[in-house]
PDB file of C-alpha atoms and ligand atoms in Angstrom:
ATOM      1  CA  MET A  27      -7.923  13.174  13.474  1.00  0.00           C
ATOM      2  CA  ASP A  28      -4.611  12.651  12.017  1.00  0.00           C
ATOM      3  CA  VAL A  29      -3.683  10.959   7.986  1.00  0.00           C
ATOM      4  CA  LEU A  30      -0.951   9.573   9.729  1.00  0.00           C
ATOM      5  CA  LEU A  31      -2.024   7.451  12.811  1.00  0.00           C
ATOM      6  CA  LEU A  32      -5.135   6.406  11.084  1.00  0.00           C
ATOM      7  CA  ILE A  33      -3.378   5.322   7.883  1.00  0.00           C
ATOM      8  CA  GLY A  34      -0.493   3.306  10.335  1.00  0.00           C
ATOM      9  CA  SER A  35      -3.645   2.323  12.352  1.00  0.00           C
ATOM     10  CA  GLY A  36      -5.003   0.352   9.496  1.00  0.00           C
ATOM     11  CA  LEU A  37      -2.271  -0.914   7.717  1.00  0.00           C
ATOM     12  CA  TRP A  38      -0.877  -1.332  11.735  1.00  0.00           C
ATOM     13  CA  VAL A  39      -4.498  -3.412  12.046  1.00  0.00           C
ATOM     14  CA  MET A  40      -3.342  -5.947   8.732  1.00  0.00           C
ATOM     15  CA  VAL A  41      -0.161  -6.944  10.110  1.00  0.00           C
ATOM     16  CA  PRO A  42      -1.633 -10.090  11.375  1.00  0.00           C
ATOM     17  CA  ALA A  43      -3.535 -11.084   7.454  1.00  0.00           C
ATOM     18  CA  LEU A  44      -0.329 -10.131   5.849  1.00  0.00           C
ATOM     19  CA  VAL A  45       2.007 -12.061   8.017  1.00  0.00           C
ATOM     20  CA  PRO A  46      -0.095 -15.558   8.196  1.00  0.00           C
ATOM     21  CA  ASN A  47       0.680 -15.703   3.720  1.00  0.00           C
ATOM     22  CA  PRO A  48       5.067 -15.996   3.678  1.00  0.00           C
ATOM     23  CA  GLY A  49       4.455 -17.588   7.016  1.00  0.00           C
ATOM     24  CA  ALA A  50       2.412 -20.866   4.470  1.00  0.00           C
ATOM     25  CA  VAL A  51       5.379 -20.442   2.350  1.00  0.00           C
ATOM     26  CA  ILE A  52       7.678 -20.573   5.191  1.00  0.00           C
ATOM     27  CA  PHE A  53       6.477 -23.640   7.103  1.00  0.00           C
ATOM     28  CA  GLY A  54       3.889 -24.903   3.828  1.00  0.00           C
ATOM     29  CA  GLY A  55       4.854 -28.799   2.376  1.00  0.00           C
ATOM     30  CA  GLY A  56       3.602 -32.123   3.318  1.00  0.00           C
ATOM     31  CA  THR A  57       0.163 -33.048   2.649  1.00  0.00           C
ATOM     32  CA  PRO A  58      -2.464 -30.749   1.072  1.00  0.00           C
ATOM     33  CA  VAL A  59      -5.958 -29.653   3.071  1.00  0.00           C
ATOM     34  CA  ASP A  60      -7.676 -30.959  -0.761  1.00  0.00           C
ATOM     35  CA  PHE A  61      -5.628 -34.169  -0.184  1.00  0.00           C
ATOM     36  CA  GLY A  62      -4.712 -34.784  -3.639  1.00  0.00           C
ATOM     37  CA  LYS A  63      -8.761 -34.984  -4.956  1.00  0.00           C
ATOM     38  CA  GLU A  64     -10.094 -33.746  -7.695  1.00  0.00           C
ATOM     39  CA  TRP A  65     -13.904 -31.955  -9.073  1.00  0.00           C
ATOM     40  CA  LYS A  66     -14.661 -32.114 -12.722  1.00  0.00           C
ATOM     41  CA  GLY A  67     -10.918 -33.359 -13.545  1.00  0.00           C
ATOM     42  CA  GLU A  68      -8.835 -30.706 -12.098  1.00  0.00           C
ATOM     43  CA  ARG A  69      -7.502 -30.452  -7.974  1.00  0.00           C
ATOM     44  CA  VAL A  70     -10.599 -28.353  -5.479  1.00  0.00           C
ATOM     45  CA  LEU A  71      -7.062 -26.859  -4.949  1.00  0.00           C
ATOM     46  CA  GLY A  72      -3.933 -28.172  -5.894  1.00  0.00           C
ATOM     47  CA  ASP A  73      -0.611 -28.999  -4.013  1.00  0.00           C
ATOM     48  CA  GLY A  74      -0.004 -25.871  -2.470  1.00  0.00           C
ATOM     49  CA  LYS A  75      -3.102 -25.199  -0.193  1.00  0.00           C
ATOM     50  CA  THR A  76      -0.969 -27.606   2.733  1.00  0.00           C
ATOM     51  CA  TRP A  77      -2.065 -28.434   5.784  1.00  0.00           C
ATOM     52  CA  ARG A  78       1.752 -27.644   7.816  1.00  0.00           C
ATOM     53  CA  GLY A  79       0.437 -24.097   5.541  1.00  0.00           C
ATOM     54  CA  LEU A  80      -2.323 -23.379   6.788  1.00  0.00           C
ATOM     55  CA  ILE A  81      -1.985 -23.694  10.542  1.00  0.00           C
ATOM     56  CA  GLY A  82       1.272 -22.510  10.487  1.00  0.00           C
ATOM     57  CA  GLY A  83       0.388 -19.298   9.315  1.00  0.00           C
ATOM     58  CA  ILE A  84      -2.118 -19.397  11.660  1.00  0.00           C
ATOM     59  CA  CYS A  85      -0.433 -20.211  14.626  1.00  0.00           C
ATOM     60  CA  PHE A  86       1.672 -17.274  13.558  1.00  0.00           C
ATOM     61  CA  GLY A  87      -0.211 -14.872  12.558  1.00  0.00           C
ATOM     62  CA  VAL A  88      -2.054 -14.444  16.122  1.00  0.00           C
ATOM     63  CA  LEU A  89       1.278 -14.756  17.931  1.00  0.00           C
ATOM     64  CA  ILE A  90       2.462 -11.616  15.705  1.00  0.00           C
ATOM     65  CA  GLY A  91      -0.864 -10.479  16.851  1.00  0.00           C
ATOM     66  CA  CYS A  92      -0.575 -10.556  20.209  1.00  0.00           C
ATOM     67  CA  PHE A  93       2.873  -8.805  20.038  1.00  0.00           C
ATOM     68  CA  GLN A  94       0.897  -6.452  18.286  1.00  0.00           C
ATOM     69  CA  ILE A  95      -2.266  -6.258  21.224  1.00  0.00           C
ATOM     70  CA  ILE A  96       0.693  -6.440  24.260  1.00  0.00           C
ATOM     71  CA  GLY A  97       2.802  -3.424  22.632  1.00  0.00           C
ATOM     72  CA  GLU A  98      -0.966  -1.757  22.297  1.00  0.00           C
ATOM     73  CA  SER A  99      -1.665  -1.796  25.699  1.00  0.00           C
ATOM     74  CA  ASN A 100       2.369  -0.967  27.272  1.00  0.00           C
ATOM     75  CA  TYR A 101       2.709   1.817  24.100  1.00  0.00           C
ATOM     76  CA  SER A 102      -0.742   3.799  22.773  1.00  0.00           C
ATOM     77  CA  TYR A 103      -0.341   6.589  25.403  1.00  0.00           C
ATOM     78  CA  LEU A 104       1.876   8.073  22.942  1.00  0.00           C
ATOM     79  CA  LEU A 105      -0.348   8.271  20.014  1.00  0.00           C
ATOM     80  CA  PRO A 106      -3.981   9.136  21.733  1.00  0.00           C
ATOM     81  CA  GLY A 107      -5.852   8.306  19.142  1.00  0.00           C
ATOM     82  CA  PHE A 108      -4.917   6.047  17.067  1.00  0.00           C
ATOM     83  CA  ILE A 109      -6.997   3.211  16.720  1.00  0.00           C
ATOM     84  CA  GLY A 110      -5.144   0.444  16.350  1.00  0.00           C
ATOM     85  CA  LEU A 111      -6.953  -3.486  17.500  1.00  0.00           C
ATOM     86  CA  GLY A 112      -7.674  -1.972  20.369  1.00  0.00           C
ATOM     87  CA  ALA A 113      -8.429  -3.701  23.681  1.00  0.00           C
ATOM     88  CA  MET A 114      -9.078  -7.903  24.675  1.00  0.00           C
ATOM     89  CA  PRO A 115     -10.746  -9.465  24.060  1.00  0.00           C
ATOM     90  CA  THR A 116     -12.121  -8.564  20.841  1.00  0.00           C
ATOM     91  CA  ALA A 117      -8.875  -8.014  20.096  1.00  0.00           C
ATOM     92  CA  LEU A 118      -6.972 -10.805  20.800  1.00  0.00           C
ATOM     93  CA  GLY A 119     -10.880 -12.458  18.318  1.00  0.00           C
ATOM     94  CA  ALA A 120     -10.615 -10.127  15.311  1.00  0.00           C
ATOM     95  CA  VAL A 121      -5.658 -10.905  15.477  1.00  0.00           C
ATOM     96  CA  ALA A 122      -7.155 -14.641  15.134  1.00  0.00           C
ATOM     97  CA  THR A 123     -10.429 -14.062  12.808  1.00  0.00           C
ATOM     98  CA  LEU A 124      -7.806 -11.563  10.798  1.00  0.00           C
ATOM     99  CA  ALA A 125      -5.278 -14.033  10.293  1.00  0.00           C
ATOM    100  CA  THR A 126      -7.612 -17.457   9.641  1.00  0.00           C
ATOM    101  CA  GLY A 127      -8.858 -15.739   7.152  1.00  0.00           C
ATOM    102  CA  SER A 128      -6.385 -14.318   4.867  1.00  0.00           C
ATOM    103  CA  LEU A 129      -5.140 -18.292   3.779  1.00  0.00           C
ATOM    104  CA  LEU A 130      -9.447 -18.330   4.182  1.00  0.00           C
ATOM    105  CA  GLY A 131      -9.536 -16.401   1.248  1.00  0.00           C
ATOM    106  CA  ASP A 132      -6.009 -17.837   0.020  1.00  0.00           C
ATOM    107  CA  MET A 133      -7.974 -20.984  -0.784  1.00  0.00           C
ATOM    108  CA  GLY A 134     -10.350 -19.336  -1.872  1.00  0.00           C
ATOM    109  CA  GLY A 135      -8.837 -17.980  -4.949  1.00  0.00           C
ATOM    110  CA  ALA A 136      -6.779 -21.129  -4.969  1.00  0.00           C
ATOM    111  CA  PHE A 137     -10.441 -22.212  -5.595  1.00  0.00           C
ATOM    112  CA  ILE A 138     -11.443 -20.460  -8.256  1.00  0.00           C
ATOM    113  CA  LYS A 139      -7.921 -20.451  -9.762  1.00  0.00           C
ATOM    114  CA  ARG A 140      -8.788 -24.767 -10.470  1.00  0.00           C
ATOM    115  CA  ARG A 141     -11.874 -23.654 -11.810  1.00  0.00           C
ATOM    116  CA  LEU A 142     -11.021 -22.097 -14.253  1.00  0.00           C
ATOM    117  CA  GLY A 143      -7.999 -24.397 -14.842  1.00  0.00           C
ATOM    118  CA  MET A 144      -5.172 -22.331 -14.367  1.00  0.00           C
ATOM    119  CA  VAL A 145      -1.975 -24.553 -12.311  1.00  0.00           C
ATOM    120  CA  ARG A 146      -0.686 -24.831  -8.919  1.00  0.00           C
ATOM    121  CA  GLY A 147       1.410 -21.303  -8.738  1.00  0.00           C
ATOM    122  CA  GLN A 148      -0.314 -19.364 -12.362  1.00  0.00           C
ATOM    123  CA  LYS A 149      -0.159 -16.004 -12.109  1.00  0.00           C
ATOM    124  CA  ALA A 150      -3.659 -14.525 -11.232  1.00  0.00           C
ATOM    125  CA  PRO A 151      -3.841 -10.635 -12.128  1.00  0.00           C
ATOM    126  CA  VAL A 152      -6.139  -8.915  -9.256  1.00  0.00           C
ATOM    127  CA  LEU A 153      -6.852 -12.305  -7.365  1.00  0.00           C
ATOM    128  CA  ASP A 154      -3.377 -13.185  -6.340  1.00  0.00           C
ATOM    129  CA  GLN A 155      -2.621  -9.777  -4.182  1.00  0.00           C
ATOM    130  CA  ASN A 156      -6.221  -9.400  -3.027  1.00  0.00           C
ATOM    131  CA  ASP A 157      -8.173 -13.076  -2.245  1.00  0.00           C
ATOM    132  CA  SER A 158      -6.512 -12.957   1.307  1.00  0.00           C
ATOM    133  CA  ILE A 159      -7.552  -9.352   2.417  1.00  0.00           C
ATOM    134  CA  ALA A 160     -10.754  -9.927   1.102  1.00  0.00           C
ATOM    135  CA  GLY A 161     -11.374 -13.321   2.982  1.00  0.00           C
ATOM    136  CA  ALA A 162      -9.206 -11.501   6.487  1.00  0.00           C
ATOM    137  CA  LEU A 163     -11.676  -8.172   5.711  1.00  0.00           C
ATOM    138  CA  LEU A 164     -14.610 -10.450   5.117  1.00  0.00           C
ATOM    139  CA  LEU A 165     -14.293 -12.685   7.951  1.00  0.00           C
ATOM    140  CA  THR A 166     -14.002 -10.724  10.614  1.00  0.00           C
ATOM    141  CA  LEU A 167     -17.165  -8.352   9.442  1.00  0.00           C
ATOM    142  CA  LEU A 168     -18.647 -11.166  10.157  1.00  0.00           C
ATOM    143  CA  VAL A 169     -17.939 -12.788  14.557  1.00  0.00           C
ATOM    144  CA  PHE A 170     -16.686  -9.088  14.743  1.00  0.00           C
ATOM    145  CA  PRO A 171     -19.387  -6.547  12.683  1.00  0.00           C
ATOM    146  CA  ASP A 172     -19.094  -3.595  15.361  1.00  0.00           C
ATOM    147  CA  TRP A 173     -15.132  -4.299  16.039  1.00  0.00           C
ATOM    148  CA  THR A 174     -14.674  -3.574  11.979  1.00  0.00           C
ATOM    149  CA  ILE A 175     -17.113  -0.789  11.811  1.00  0.00           C
ATOM    150  CA  HIS A 176     -14.839   0.897  14.593  1.00  0.00           C
ATOM    151  CA  THR A 177     -11.699   0.487  13.424  1.00  0.00           C
ATOM    152  CA  PHE A 178     -12.301   0.127   9.560  1.00  0.00           C
ATOM    153  CA  VAL A 179     -15.612   2.929   8.563  1.00  0.00           C
ATOM    154  CA  SER A 180     -16.995   4.523  10.837  1.00  0.00           C
ATOM    155  CA  GLY A 181     -16.030   8.638  11.664  1.00  0.00           C
ATOM    156  CA  ASP A 182     -12.669   8.571   9.942  1.00  0.00           C
ATOM    157  CA  ALA A 183     -11.912   5.270  10.192  1.00  0.00           C
ATOM    158  CA  TRP A 184     -12.670   4.635   6.300  1.00  0.00           C
ATOM    159  CA  VAL A 185      -9.518   6.420   5.483  1.00  0.00           C
ATOM    160  CA  SER A 186      -7.627   3.426   7.187  1.00  0.00           C
ATOM    161  CA  LEU A 187      -9.322   0.969   5.121  1.00  0.00           C
ATOM    162  CA  LEU A 188      -8.422   2.917   2.081  1.00  0.00           C
ATOM    163  CA  ALA A 189      -4.052   2.735   3.806  1.00  0.00           C
ATOM    164  CA  VAL A 190      -5.004  -1.578   3.568  1.00  0.00           C
ATOM    165  CA  ILE A 191      -6.353  -0.855   0.109  1.00  0.00           C
ATOM    166  CA  ILE A 192      -4.372   0.620  -1.955  1.00  0.00           C
ATOM    167  CA  ALA A 193      -1.110  -0.016   0.271  1.00  0.00           C
ATOM    168  CA  VAL A 194      -1.150  -3.906   0.636  1.00  0.00           C
ATOM    169  CA  PRO A 195      -2.101  -5.442  -3.213  1.00  0.00           C
ATOM    170  CA  LEU A 196       1.454  -3.250  -3.768  1.00  0.00           C
ATOM    171  CA  LEU A 197       3.602  -5.100   0.083  1.00  0.00           C
ATOM    172  CA  HIS A 198       2.359  -8.117  -1.735  1.00  0.00           C
ATOM    173  CA  ARG A 199       4.066  -7.766  -5.205  1.00  0.00           C
ATOM    174  CA  SER A 200       6.884  -5.770  -3.301  1.00  0.00           C
ATOM    175  CA  VAL A 201       7.483  -9.023  -0.810  1.00  0.00           C
ATOM    176  CA  ASN A 202       6.610 -12.194  -2.991  1.00  0.00           C
ATOM    177  CA  ILE A 203      10.032 -10.457  -5.113  1.00  0.00           C
ATOM    178  CA  ILE A 204      11.171 -10.678  -1.957  1.00  0.00           C
ATOM    179  CA  GLY A 205      10.566 -14.096  -1.402  1.00  0.00           C
ATOM    180  CA  TYR A 206      11.522 -15.339  -5.167  1.00  0.00           C
ATOM    181  CA  LYS A 207      15.152 -13.321  -4.661  1.00  0.00           C
ATOM    182  CA  ALA A 208      15.479 -15.747  -1.308  1.00  0.00           C
ATOM    183  CA  GLY A 209      14.823 -18.128  -2.869  1.00  0.00           C
ATOM    184  CA  LEU A 210      11.232 -19.265  -0.749  1.00  0.00           C
ATOM    185  CA  LYS A 211       8.442 -18.789  -4.261  1.00  0.00           C
ATOM    186  CA  LYS A 212       8.913 -20.343  -7.029  1.00  0.00           C
ATOM    187  CA  GLU A 213       6.848 -17.803  -8.683  1.00  0.00           C
ATOM    188  CA  PRO A 214       7.550 -13.746  -7.366  1.00  0.00           C
ATOM    189  CA  TRP A 215       3.529 -13.137  -7.421  1.00  0.00           C
TER     190      TRP A 215
HETATM  191  N1  CTP B 305       1.367 -22.885   1.318  1.00  0.00           N
HETATM  192  C1  CTP B 305       1.309 -23.951   2.398  1.00  0.00           C
HETATM  193  N2  CTP B 305       0.326 -24.107   2.381  1.00  0.00           N
HETATM  194  C2  CTP B 305      -1.120 -22.390   1.978  1.00  0.00           C
HETATM  195  C3  CTP B 305      -0.871 -21.257   2.062  1.00  0.00           C
HETATM  196  C4  CTP B 305       0.821 -21.015   1.456  1.00  0.00           C
HETATM  197  O1  CTP B 305       1.513 -24.712   1.735  1.00  0.00           O
HETATM  198  N3  CTP B 305      -2.371 -23.493   2.547  1.00  0.00           N
HETATM  199  C5  CTP B 305       3.458 -22.314   0.470  1.00  0.00           C
HETATM  200  C6  CTP B 305       3.195 -23.762  -0.869  1.00  0.00           C
HETATM  201  O2  CTP B 305       4.231 -23.760  -0.907  1.00  0.00           O
HETATM  202  C7  CTP B 305       2.743 -22.229  -1.749  1.00  0.00           C
HETATM  203  C8  CTP B 305       3.401 -21.982  -1.174  1.00  0.00           C
HETATM  204  O3  CTP B 305       2.929 -21.491   0.427  1.00  0.00           O
HETATM  205  O4  CTP B 305       2.970 -22.839  -3.630  1.00  0.00           O
HETATM  206  C9  CTP B 305       3.200 -20.062  -1.942  1.00  0.00           C
HETATM  207  O5  CTP B 305       1.306 -19.589  -1.620  1.00  0.00           O
HETATM  208  P1  CTP B 305       0.697 -19.190  -2.987  1.00  0.00           P
HETATM  209  O6  CTP B 305       1.262 -18.437  -3.496  1.00  0.00           O
HETATM  210  O7  CTP B 305      -1.176 -19.053  -2.751  1.00  0.00           O
HETATM  211  O8  CTP B 305       0.504 -20.590  -3.388  1.00  0.00           O
HETATM  212  P2  CTP B 305       0.947 -20.687  -4.948  1.00  0.00           P
HETATM  213  O9  CTP B 305       2.147 -22.035  -5.233  1.00  0.00           O
HETATM  214  O10 CTP B 305       0.765 -19.991  -6.416  1.00  0.00           O
HETATM  215  O11 CTP B 305       0.166 -21.797  -5.595  1.00  0.00           O
HETATM  216  P3  CTP B 305      -2.171 -21.350  -6.620  1.00  0.00           P
HETATM  217  O12 CTP B 305      -2.134 -21.371  -7.779  1.00  0.00           O
HETATM  218  O13 CTP B 305      -2.474 -22.471  -5.177  1.00  0.00           O
HETATM  219  O14 CTP B 305      -2.338 -19.855  -5.257  1.00  0.00           O
HETATM  220 MG1   MG B 306       1.149 -17.489  -6.405  1.00  0.00          MG
END
C-alpha cells in the first residue's frame, strides 16, 4: 500500500485529537477544573486547565471530526486504500474519544507537572508535546480496540502510527509558536 496514503491517514485520523488543544486556548478561561484545590501544597491541575477550555476544546474536536467523516463518506472513492476514520457509528465514537482523550492526557500532563513542583506554563519537554496524543490513543484503544488496531497497528497501518509519533510533537511545537506570536498563548511551548 502507498506509504503516503498511510502517513496521510494517520495524520488525518489524529486531527480530532489535535484541534482540542488550540480550541482550549481559544475557548479557555474561568473556573479551573480543579476548582482551585490543592494537593500536598500544590494545585491539583492549576489555572491552565479550565472547564470552558475542556468542554470547548472537546466540542471543537468533535465538530471538526464530523466534517471529516462527512468528507470521507463523500470523497473516499477518490483515494482507494485510504484507511481514515472509516464508517459510522464507530468513526463518530472514535472522534469523541480522540478529542476527549487528548484533553484528559493534557490534564494528566498538568497533574504530573504540578506533582513535580512545576508552575503553570513551565516548560516540560517531551511531556508537553506528547501527553495529549498519548491520552487520545490510550482512551481510543480502551473504548474502540478493534478500530484502533485496524487504523494504527494491523497490516501496514503501523506506518500511520509511526507518522503520528514523529510528526505530532513537531506540529504541536509549531502551532504553539504561532499561537505565542499571535498573542493567544503565554509561552511558545
Ligand atoms: N486551557 C484551558 N483549559 C484546558 C486546557 C487549556 O483553559 N483544559 C487554556 C489555558 O488558558 C492554558 C492554555 O489553554 O493556559 C494553554 O494550554 P497548556 O499549554 O496546556 O497549559 P499551560 O498554561 O501551559 O499550563 P500547564 O503548565 O498546566 O500545562
Ligand atoms: Mg503549556
